[in-house]
Every structure is written in structure tokens, then in C-alpha cells.
mmCIF file of C-alpha atoms in Angstrom:
data_model
loop_
_atom_site.group_PDB
_atom_site.id
_atom_site.type_symbol
_atom_site.label_atom_id
_atom_site.label_comp_id
_atom_site.label_asym_id
_atom_site.label_seq_id
_atom_site.Cartn_x
_atom_site.Cartn_y
_atom_site.Cartn_z
ATOM 1 C CA MET X 277 8.014 -93.185 4.944
ATOM 2 C CA GLU X 278 7.483 -92.656 1.560
ATOM 3 C CA VAL X 279 6.554 -95.869 0.286
ATOM 4 C CA GLN X 280 4.355 -97.085 3.496
ATOM 5 C CA LEU X 281 2.149 -94.728 2.646
ATOM 6 C CA LEU X 282 1.992 -95.594 -1.035
ATOM 7 C CA GLN X 283 1.271 -99.258 0.206
ATOM 8 C CA LEU X 284 -1.394 -98.280 2.344
ATOM 9 C CA PHE X 285 -3.050 -96.327 -0.137
ATOM 10 C CA ASN X 286 -3.096 -99.100 -2.496
ATOM 11 C CA GLY X 287 -4.566 -101.021 0.634
ATOM 12 C CA ILE X 288 -7.646 -98.586 0.835
ATOM 13 C CA SER X 289 -8.212 -98.287 -2.790
ATOM 14 C CA VAL X 290 -8.101 -102.633 -3.669
ATOM 15 C CA SER X 291 -9.924 -102.434 -0.220
ATOM 16 C CA SER X 292 -12.709 -99.866 -1.612
ATOM 17 C CA ILE X 293 -12.946 -101.616 -5.068
ATOM 18 C CA LEU X 294 -13.837 -105.103 -2.306
ATOM 19 C CA LEU X 295 -16.397 -103.824 -0.892
ATOM 20 C CA LEU X 296 -18.174 -101.789 -3.751
ATOM 21 C CA ILE X 297 -18.224 -106.040 -4.877
ATOM 22 C CA ALA X 298 -18.825 -107.956 -1.462
ATOM 23 C CA LEU X 299 -21.081 -105.034 -0.502
ATOM 24 C CA GLY X 300 -24.255 -105.993 -1.978
ATOM 25 C CA LEU X 301 -23.725 -109.814 -2.098
ATOM 26 C CA ALA X 302 -23.919 -108.825 1.884
ATOM 27 C CA ILE X 303 -26.427 -108.041 1.897
ATOM 28 C CA THR X 304 -28.102 -111.055 -0.826
ATOM 29 C CA PHE X 305 -26.447 -113.845 0.809
ATOM 30 C CA GLY X 306 -26.704 -112.012 4.134
ATOM 31 C CA LEU X 307 -30.931 -112.064 3.842
ATOM 32 C CA MET X 308 -31.419 -114.898 1.587
ATOM 33 C CA ASN X 309 -28.315 -117.936 1.986
ATOM 34 C CA VAL X 310 -27.796 -117.865 -1.698
ATOM 35 C CA ILE X 311 -24.931 -118.232 -2.840
ATOM 36 C CA ASN X 312 -25.476 -116.340 -5.968
ATOM 37 C CA MET X 313 -21.740 -117.663 -7.330
ATOM 38 C CA ALA X 314 -23.412 -115.112 -10.761
ATOM 39 C CA HIS X 315 -22.543 -112.403 -8.206
ATOM 40 C CA GLY X 316 -19.024 -111.497 -10.666
ATOM 41 C CA GLU X 317 -21.396 -111.384 -14.254
ATOM 42 C CA PHE X 318 -23.482 -108.842 -12.364
ATOM 43 C CA ILE X 319 -20.074 -106.730 -12.524
ATOM 44 C CA MET X 320 -19.308 -107.679 -15.833
ATOM 45 C CA ILE X 321 -22.761 -106.281 -16.684
ATOM 46 C CA GLY X 322 -21.770 -103.225 -15.472
ATOM 47 C CA ALA X 323 -18.516 -103.314 -16.793
ATOM 48 C CA TYR X 324 -20.175 -103.487 -20.740
ATOM 49 C CA ALA X 325 -22.992 -100.971 -20.119
ATOM 50 C CA THR X 326 -20.180 -98.779 -19.466
ATOM 51 C CA TYR X 327 -18.395 -99.561 -22.419
ATOM 52 C CA VAL X 328 -21.594 -99.533 -24.347
ATOM 53 C CA THR X 329 -22.675 -96.077 -23.170
ATOM 54 C CA GLN X 330 -18.888 -94.843 -24.394
ATOM 55 C CA GLN X 331 -19.292 -95.587 -27.615
ATOM 56 C CA ILE X 332 -22.721 -93.663 -28.344
ATOM 57 C CA PHE X 333 -21.387 -90.638 -26.504
ATOM 58 C CA SER X 334 -18.901 -90.842 -28.921
ATOM 59 C CA ALA X 335 -21.339 -91.684 -31.798
ATOM 60 C CA ILE X 336 -23.905 -88.949 -30.849
ATOM 61 C CA PHE X 337 -22.147 -85.765 -28.707
ATOM 62 C CA PRO X 338 -19.960 -83.810 -29.055
ATOM 63 C CA ALA X 339 -15.860 -84.427 -28.180
ATOM 64 C CA SER X 340 -16.762 -81.911 -25.786
ATOM 65 C CA LEU X 341 -18.944 -83.416 -24.235
ATOM 66 C CA PHE X 342 -17.388 -86.779 -23.789
ATOM 67 C CA GLY X 343 -15.971 -87.090 -20.158
ATOM 68 C CA TYR X 344 -19.436 -86.192 -18.901
ATOM 69 C CA TYR X 345 -20.148 -90.793 -19.964
ATOM 70 C CA PHE X 346 -18.379 -91.802 -17.413
ATOM 71 C CA LEU X 347 -21.059 -90.298 -14.638
ATOM 72 C CA ILE X 348 -24.088 -91.044 -16.637
ATOM 73 C CA SER X 349 -22.913 -94.807 -16.868
ATOM 74 C CA ILE X 350 -23.035 -94.745 -12.715
ATOM 75 C CA PRO X 351 -26.610 -94.850 -12.465
ATOM 76 C CA ILE X 352 -26.837 -96.488 -16.123
ATOM 77 C CA ALA X 353 -24.548 -99.994 -15.043
ATOM 78 C CA PHE X 354 -26.072 -100.302 -11.716
ATOM 79 C CA PHE X 355 -29.992 -99.651 -12.857
ATOM 80 C CA ILE X 356 -29.308 -102.173 -16.040
ATOM 81 C CA ALA X 357 -27.616 -104.401 -13.696
ATOM 82 C CA PHE X 358 -30.750 -104.493 -11.363
ATOM 83 C CA ILE X 359 -32.923 -105.204 -13.909
ATOM 84 C CA PHE X 360 -30.640 -108.524 -14.927
ATOM 85 C CA GLY X 361 -30.869 -109.553 -11.349
ATOM 86 C CA TYR X 362 -35.084 -108.739 -10.311
ATOM 87 C CA VAL X 363 -35.203 -110.848 -12.821
ATOM 88 C CA LEU X 364 -32.869 -113.822 -12.595
ATOM 89 C CA GLU X 365 -34.840 -113.781 -8.944
ATOM 90 C CA ILE X 366 -37.940 -114.281 -9.921
ATOM 91 C CA SER X 367 -37.602 -116.651 -12.627
ATOM 92 C CA LEU X 368 -34.721 -118.917 -11.336
ATOM 93 C CA ILE X 369 -33.305 -118.342 -7.288
ATOM 94 C CA ARG X 370 -37.350 -117.576 -5.243
ATOM 95 C CA PHE X 371 -37.480 -121.138 -6.316
ATOM 96 C CA LEU X 372 -33.672 -122.613 -4.903
ATOM 97 C CA TYR X 373 -34.388 -120.694 -1.174
ATOM 98 C CA GLY X 374 -33.595 -123.492 1.492
ATOM 99 C CA ARG X 375 -31.430 -125.568 -1.619
ATOM 100 C CA PRO X 376 -27.502 -123.860 -1.480
ATOM 101 C CA LEU X 377 -25.886 -126.959 -3.527
ATOM 102 C CA ASP X 378 -28.603 -126.386 -5.758
ATOM 103 C CA SER X 379 -28.532 -122.689 -5.790
ATOM 104 C CA LEU X 380 -24.444 -122.770 -6.500
ATOM 105 C CA LEU X 381 -25.144 -125.058 -8.940
ATOM 106 C CA ALA X 382 -27.825 -123.246 -10.261
ATOM 107 C CA THR X 383 -26.016 -119.236 -10.269
ATOM 108 C CA TRP X 384 -22.743 -120.849 -11.560
ATOM 109 C CA GLY X 385 -24.566 -122.300 -14.327
ATOM 110 C CA VAL X 386 -26.100 -118.751 -14.792
ATOM 111 C CA GLY X 387 -22.879 -117.437 -14.871
ATOM 112 C CA LEU X 388 -21.368 -119.150 -17.734
ATOM 113 C CA VAL X 389 -24.478 -118.462 -19.835
ATOM 114 C CA LEU X 390 -24.055 -114.957 -18.889
ATOM 115 C CA GLN X 391 -20.509 -114.702 -20.283
ATOM 116 C CA GLN X 392 -20.861 -116.774 -23.466
ATOM 117 C CA LEU X 393 -23.631 -114.299 -23.958
ATOM 118 C CA ALA X 394 -21.471 -111.146 -23.618
ATOM 119 C CA ARG X 395 -18.849 -113.475 -25.990
ATOM 120 C CA SER X 396 -21.441 -113.781 -28.712
ATOM 121 C CA ILE X 397 -22.150 -109.995 -28.274
ATOM 122 C CA PHE X 398 -19.382 -108.365 -27.513
ATOM 123 C CA GLY X 399 -16.218 -111.446 -29.152
ATOM 124 C CA ALA X 400 -14.394 -112.897 -26.274
ATOM 125 C CA PRO X 401 -11.168 -110.178 -26.352
ATOM 126 C CA ASN X 402 -11.211 -107.734 -24.082
ATOM 127 C CA VAL X 403 -12.471 -104.125 -24.510
ATOM 128 C CA ALA X 404 -10.863 -100.682 -23.627
ATOM 129 C CA VAL X 405 -13.547 -98.095 -21.348
ATOM 130 C CA VAL X 406 -11.226 -94.344 -22.269
ATOM 131 C CA SER X 407 -11.026 -92.595 -19.204
ATOM 132 C CA PRO X 408 -12.837 -88.601 -18.862
ATOM 133 C CA GLU X 409 -9.743 -86.303 -19.056
ATOM 134 C CA TRP X 410 -10.831 -85.254 -15.855
ATOM 135 C CA LEU X 411 -10.141 -88.300 -13.745
ATOM 136 C CA ASN X 412 -6.039 -88.232 -16.208
ATOM 137 C CA GLY X 413 -3.472 -88.093 -13.926
ATOM 138 C CA GLY X 414 -2.953 -87.452 -10.325
ATOM 139 C CA LEU X 415 -2.975 -85.793 -6.623
ATOM 140 C CA GLU X 416 0.959 -85.621 -5.625
ATOM 141 C CA VAL X 417 1.072 -84.983 -1.833
ATOM 142 C CA MET X 418 4.316 -85.110 -0.659
ATOM 143 C CA ASN X 419 7.650 -86.405 -3.120
ATOM 144 C CA GLY X 420 7.935 -89.715 -3.916
ATOM 145 C CA ILE X 421 4.148 -90.170 -3.014
ATOM 146 C CA PHE X 422 1.917 -89.741 -6.612
ATOM 147 C CA LEU X 423 -2.342 -90.532 -5.505
ATOM 148 C CA PRO X 424 -4.187 -90.990 -9.188
ATOM 149 C CA TYR X 425 -7.315 -89.744 -9.630
ATOM 150 C CA LYS X 426 -8.784 -92.550 -11.073
ATOM 151 C CA ARG X 427 -8.205 -94.362 -6.900
ATOM 152 C CA LEU X 428 -9.598 -91.297 -5.357
ATOM 153 C CA PHE X 429 -12.055 -90.947 -7.590
ATOM 154 C CA ILE X 430 -13.365 -95.420 -7.248
ATOM 155 C CA ILE X 431 -12.706 -94.571 -3.404
ATOM 156 C CA ALA X 432 -14.875 -91.109 -3.562
ATOM 157 C CA LEU X 433 -17.812 -93.775 -5.309
ATOM 158 C CA VAL X 434 -17.304 -96.087 -2.336
ATOM 159 C CA THR X 435 -17.980 -93.726 -0.249
ATOM 160 C CA VAL X 436 -20.879 -92.435 -1.424
ATOM 161 C CA VAL X 437 -22.181 -95.836 -2.362
ATOM 162 C CA LEU X 438 -21.543 -96.949 1.680
ATOM 163 C CA VAL X 439 -23.113 -94.109 2.760
ATOM 164 C CA ALA X 440 -26.589 -94.435 0.725
ATOM 165 C CA MET X 441 -26.418 -98.131 1.577
ATOM 166 C CA TYR X 442 -26.272 -96.812 4.800
ATOM 167 C CA LEU X 443 -29.422 -94.080 4.461
ATOM 168 C CA PHE X 444 -31.127 -97.022 3.021
ATOM 169 C CA ILE X 445 -30.921 -100.257 4.981
ATOM 170 C CA TYR X 446 -31.483 -97.825 8.284
ATOM 171 C CA ARG X 447 -33.411 -94.717 7.557
ATOM 172 C CA SER X 448 -36.175 -96.240 5.210
ATOM 173 C CA ASN X 449 -38.475 -97.847 5.167
ATOM 174 C CA ALA X 450 -37.666 -99.973 3.238
ATOM 175 C CA GLY X 451 -35.015 -101.317 4.534
ATOM 176 C CA ARG X 452 -36.285 -101.620 8.079
ATOM 177 C CA ARG X 453 -38.281 -103.545 6.658
ATOM 178 C CA MET X 454 -35.214 -105.137 4.570
ATOM 179 C CA ARG X 455 -33.652 -105.482 8.580
ATOM 180 C CA ALA X 456 -36.475 -106.993 9.765
ATOM 181 C CA VAL X 457 -36.624 -110.043 7.176
ATOM 182 C CA MET X 458 -33.029 -110.771 8.593
ATOM 183 C CA GLN X 459 -34.098 -111.301 11.555
ATOM 184 C CA ASN X 460 -37.098 -112.564 11.561
ATOM 185 C CA ARG X 461 -38.564 -114.189 8.751
ATOM 186 C CA GLU X 462 -42.442 -115.822 9.447
ATOM 187 C CA MET X 463 -42.551 -113.110 12.589
ATOM 188 C CA ALA X 464 -41.777 -110.639 9.581
ATOM 189 C CA ALA X 465 -44.958 -111.944 7.424
ATOM 190 C CA CYS X 466 -47.360 -112.375 10.047
ATOM 191 C CA LEU X 467 -47.449 -108.600 10.896
ATOM 192 C CA GLY X 468 -47.634 -108.054 7.035
ATOM 193 C CA VAL X 469 -43.983 -107.353 5.367
ATOM 194 C CA SER X 470 -44.214 -109.153 1.374
ATOM 195 C CA THR X 471 -41.097 -111.469 2.027
ATOM 196 C CA ARG X 472 -41.104 -112.170 -1.672
ATOM 197 C CA ARG X 473 -40.978 -108.459 -2.767
ATOM 198 C CA VAL X 474 -38.309 -107.548 0.153
ATOM 199 C CA ASP X 475 -35.921 -110.533 -1.561
ATOM 200 C CA SER X 476 -36.705 -109.484 -5.077
ATOM 201 C CA VAL X 477 -35.625 -105.958 -4.106
ATOM 202 C CA THR X 478 -32.518 -107.609 -2.098
ATOM 203 C CA PHE X 479 -31.607 -109.572 -4.623
ATOM 204 C CA ALA X 480 -31.901 -106.696 -7.006
ATOM 205 C CA ILE X 481 -30.130 -103.640 -5.716
ATOM 206 C CA GLY X 482 -27.278 -105.942 -4.978
ATOM 207 C CA SER X 483 -27.196 -107.755 -8.398
ATOM 208 C CA GLY X 484 -27.449 -103.340 -9.252
ATOM 209 C CA ILE X 485 -24.082 -102.806 -5.571
ATOM 210 C CA ALA X 486 -22.204 -104.978 -8.586
ATOM 211 C CA GLY X 487 -22.807 -103.314 -11.736
ATOM 212 C CA ILE X 488 -21.766 -99.891 -10.031
ATOM 213 C CA ALA X 489 -18.328 -102.041 -8.867
ATOM 214 C CA GLY X 490 -18.222 -103.146 -12.989
ATOM 215 C CA CYS X 491 -18.254 -99.688 -13.843
ATOM 216 C CA ALA X 492 -15.576 -98.409 -11.476
ATOM 217 C CA ILE X 493 -13.412 -101.278 -12.480
ATOM 218 C CA THR X 494 -13.294 -100.326 -16.035
ATOM 219 C CA LEU X 495 -10.937 -97.416 -14.717
ATOM 220 C CA LEU X 496 -8.657 -99.614 -13.874
ATOM 221 C CA GLY X 497 -7.921 -101.442 -17.362
ATOM 222 C CA SER X 498 -9.484 -103.170 -20.223
ATOM 223 C CA ILE X 499 -12.878 -105.818 -19.471
ATOM 224 C CA GLY X 500 -13.877 -109.108 -20.807
ATOM 225 C CA PRO X 501 -16.146 -111.991 -20.394
ATOM 226 C CA SER X 502 -13.873 -113.532 -17.617
ATOM 227 C CA LEU X 503 -14.196 -109.852 -15.525
ATOM 228 C CA GLY X 504 -16.317 -111.186 -12.691
ATOM 229 C CA THR X 505 -13.904 -114.023 -12.006
ATOM 230 C CA TYR X 506 -11.465 -112.546 -11.439
ATOM 231 C CA TYR X 507 -13.377 -111.121 -7.902
ATOM 232 C CA ILE X 508 -16.117 -113.326 -6.980
ATOM 233 C CA ILE X 509 -13.456 -115.019 -4.818
ATOM 234 C CA ASP X 510 -12.204 -112.210 -3.097
ATOM 235 C CA ALA X 511 -16.082 -110.473 -2.316
ATOM 236 C CA PHE X 512 -16.906 -114.689 -0.785
ATOM 237 C CA MET X 513 -13.676 -113.558 1.421
ATOM 238 C CA VAL X 514 -14.703 -110.368 2.902
ATOM 239 C CA VAL X 515 -18.147 -111.764 3.505
ATOM 240 C CA VAL X 516 -16.814 -114.741 5.917
ATOM 241 C CA LEU X 517 -14.333 -112.312 7.541
ATOM 242 C CA GLY X 518 -16.516 -109.461 8.239
ATOM 243 C CA GLY X 519 -20.293 -111.209 9.087
ATOM 244 C CA VAL X 520 -23.101 -111.853 7.070
ATOM 245 C CA GLY X 521 -25.618 -109.073 6.626
ATOM 246 C CA LYS X 522 -23.809 -106.553 8.872
ATOM 247 C CA LEU X 523 -22.902 -103.269 6.797
ATOM 248 C CA ILE X 524 -19.662 -102.417 9.471
ATOM 249 C CA GLY X 525 -18.484 -105.964 9.587
ATOM 250 C CA SER X 526 -18.455 -106.194 5.170
ATOM 251 C CA VAL X 527 -16.582 -102.731 5.989
ATOM 252 C CA VAL X 528 -13.422 -103.825 8.159
ATOM 253 C CA GLY X 529 -13.522 -106.964 6.824
ATOM 254 C CA ALA X 530 -12.568 -105.412 3.064
ATOM 255 C CA PHE X 531 -9.522 -102.906 4.319
ATOM 256 C CA GLY X 532 -8.674 -105.720 6.707
ATOM 257 C CA ILE X 533 -7.813 -107.716 3.379
ATOM 258 C CA GLY X 534 -7.255 -104.995 1.419
ATOM 259 C CA ILE X 535 -5.137 -103.642 3.173
ATOM 260 C CA THR X 536 -3.382 -107.226 4.617
ATOM 261 C CA GLY X 537 -3.508 -108.026 1.302
ATOM 262 C CA THR X 538 -1.286 -105.229 -0.056
ATOM 263 C CA PHE X 539 1.777 -104.939 2.971
ATOM 264 C CA PHE X 540 2.150 -109.063 1.962
ATOM 265 C CA GLU X 541 2.047 -108.486 -1.682
ATOM 266 C CA TYR X 542 4.677 -105.994 -1.569
ATOM 267 C CA TRP X 543 6.923 -107.284 1.219
ATOM 268 C CA THR X 544 7.142 -110.937 -0.791
ATOM 269 C CA ASN X 545 4.977 -111.890 -4.078
ATOM 270 C CA ALA X 546 1.801 -111.713 -5.695
ATOM 271 C CA SER X 547 0.685 -115.740 -5.341
ATOM 272 C CA ILE X 548 2.087 -116.089 -1.578
ATOM 273 C CA GLY X 549 0.630 -112.268 -0.403
ATOM 274 C CA LYS X 550 -2.448 -114.362 -1.606
ATOM 275 C CA VAL X 551 -1.348 -117.645 0.175
ATOM 276 C CA LEU X 552 -1.257 -115.708 3.012
ATOM 277 C CA VAL X 553 -4.263 -114.181 3.625
ATOM 278 C CA PHE X 554 -6.146 -116.966 3.473
ATOM 279 C CA ILE X 555 -3.803 -118.421 6.395
ATOM 280 C CA VAL X 556 -4.798 -115.217 7.805
ATOM 281 C CA ILE X 557 -8.757 -115.340 7.764
ATOM 282 C CA ILE X 558 -8.955 -119.637 8.308
ATOM 283 C CA ALA X 559 -6.891 -118.398 11.137
ATOM 284 C CA PHE X 560 -9.365 -116.187 12.443
ATOM 285 C CA LEU X 561 -12.317 -117.820 11.637
ATOM 286 C CA GLN X 562 -10.992 -120.947 14.115
ATOM 287 C CA TRP X 563 -11.287 -117.912 16.729
ATOM 288 C CA LYS X 564 -14.958 -116.122 15.779
ATOM 289 C CA PRO X 565 -16.842 -119.000 13.110
ATOM 290 C CA LYS X 566 -19.244 -116.031 12.224
ATOM 291 C CA GLY X 567 -17.088 -113.123 11.681
ATOM 292 C CA LEU X 568 -16.224 -110.225 13.350
ATOM 293 C CA VAL X 569 -19.609 -108.781 13.486
ATOM 294 C CA ALA X 570 -22.338 -111.334 14.040
ATOM 295 C CA MET X 571 -25.809 -111.049 13.644
ATOM 296 C CA ARG X 572 -28.682 -110.326 15.564
ATOM 297 C CA THR X 573 -32.015 -112.324 15.010
ATOM 298 C CA ARG X 574 -35.261 -111.909 17.460
ATOM 299 C CA SER X 575 -35.297 -115.803 16.534
ATOM 300 C CA LEU X 576 -35.880 -118.703 19.032
ATOM 301 C CA ASP X 577 -32.595 -121.164 18.567
#
């Protein structure tokens, strides 16, 4: 029983990271139908923003304040990735709407450029981010079950981001305009909604959330220029399985993939576990091609 509960916690932890990575991608893909292959590089940007914040704190502030750098690095990572995403949208993405193959190739090229830029600035070897003291150790809930504080913090961070996104999408005027464009772009434009501005802000917000994901990933190990490539495929699987553009679908898809993959890997091994997850997803999409939660629109087919 202890082993099963520990595997369940590990699955929830992995699912939280997948959800944080896929959240912005799901919103962006659902709104603009842009296949952003550079989404993983925004994760890298958030991770390196955390690393730079750590370096600045260690050089300027006394050791007693060093532990607070990680809390400050979360909004910094979001803001820097937000700016990169906004610039990318207004300079490239907005000229590729309705051309999914072109957008895929273009964003893949942008990802390669960002990776090389990171290698030029920080070097090719991975760099380590030192965790704050208050995140070291863990919580022993019972004999044989030890929950690391880092994993618990990531789960709490994902919960906060998820609640914030829910309030933004469903309780704010900007979120209502976003949902209006997702449901019927032409009608929203006729009613005075600036679809161009909605596109730019939405893409930037999705990039900022990826930056927060990169900040959280620094707690799990060293970071490098190719950090985002390890997660981008799983993020797209979450989006496709959950249903494009729906928040609840992304949540269910992330937890389904994370928990199922963890148990498959425990019963077999890492490689076979990944294969089994792919098989389950392919079989499910044969039954429900639009994913768990399909987007309802106000347009006539």
C-alpha cells in the first residue's frame, strides 16, 4: 500500500508539471490554431531567468535573504517569457494564421535560434539552480511515505496558476473577449473586439505560463539549452487528449497521462511505459477524436 500511495503522489507531481507546461499551449492552440513548436524554448527562458535571478541574489543580497530569490523569480520568469512571446507574435506568428504547416516550421526554427542563443550566452553545459533551504527535506506522512517539499511546492504553484487562469478566463473582461474570439472570431470582430490584440496578449500569456513552468522545473535538476525539448511532446499529448481550448480538459488530460504513465513505468520500465501511454492515447482518440472536452462554438458549419 505504501508503494502504491507513493507512486500515486509521484504521478500527481508529474501531472502538475505537465499541466503547467500544457496550460499555455492549450489556450494558444485553442485560440489561434497555431502549432507552436517553440513553446519548449519558453520553458527554457523561464528556467534561465530563475538561474540569473539566483546569481544576482547571491552577488548582491546577504546570505540570509538568499532563500527568497525563488519566490521573486516566479513573476520574473513569467514577465520575461511574456515579453518574448509578445514580440514573437507581433513579429512572426500573426503573419502565419491559417497556415498551420508554415507556423509549425517557423516556430521550430525559432526554437532552434533560441536554443543557440542560450548556448551563446550561458554555454552548452547544464547549469544548476540551488534550491532554497525551506524547500529542502520533506514531509513524512506515514512509515515509508516521504513527500519532498519541492514536489509539494510545485503542486501548490500549479494550483495557484490554475485558479488564476480560471479567474482570468471566466471572471474578467479580457477573458470574456478571449472566449468570444475562440467561439466566433468574425462575430467578435464585428462587435468591436480587437482580435489582433487578443491574439497577442493570449500568446504572450501562454508563453508566460511556460516561463513559470521552467521556473518550477529548476527544482527538479539542472537546466540546459535543450530543456524544453524533453517536455514539448508530452505537452502536445495533454492538449490533444484533453480537448483544444478547454481548461478542464487540460487538467484531466495532464493527470490522466501523468498518473497512468507513472504506474506503467513502475510495472514495466520507462521506455515501455511511454509506449503504453501512446497506445492508450491513440486508442482513446479513435473513440473521441476531439478529446475529452470538445470546444463548443457559436459558428455554423
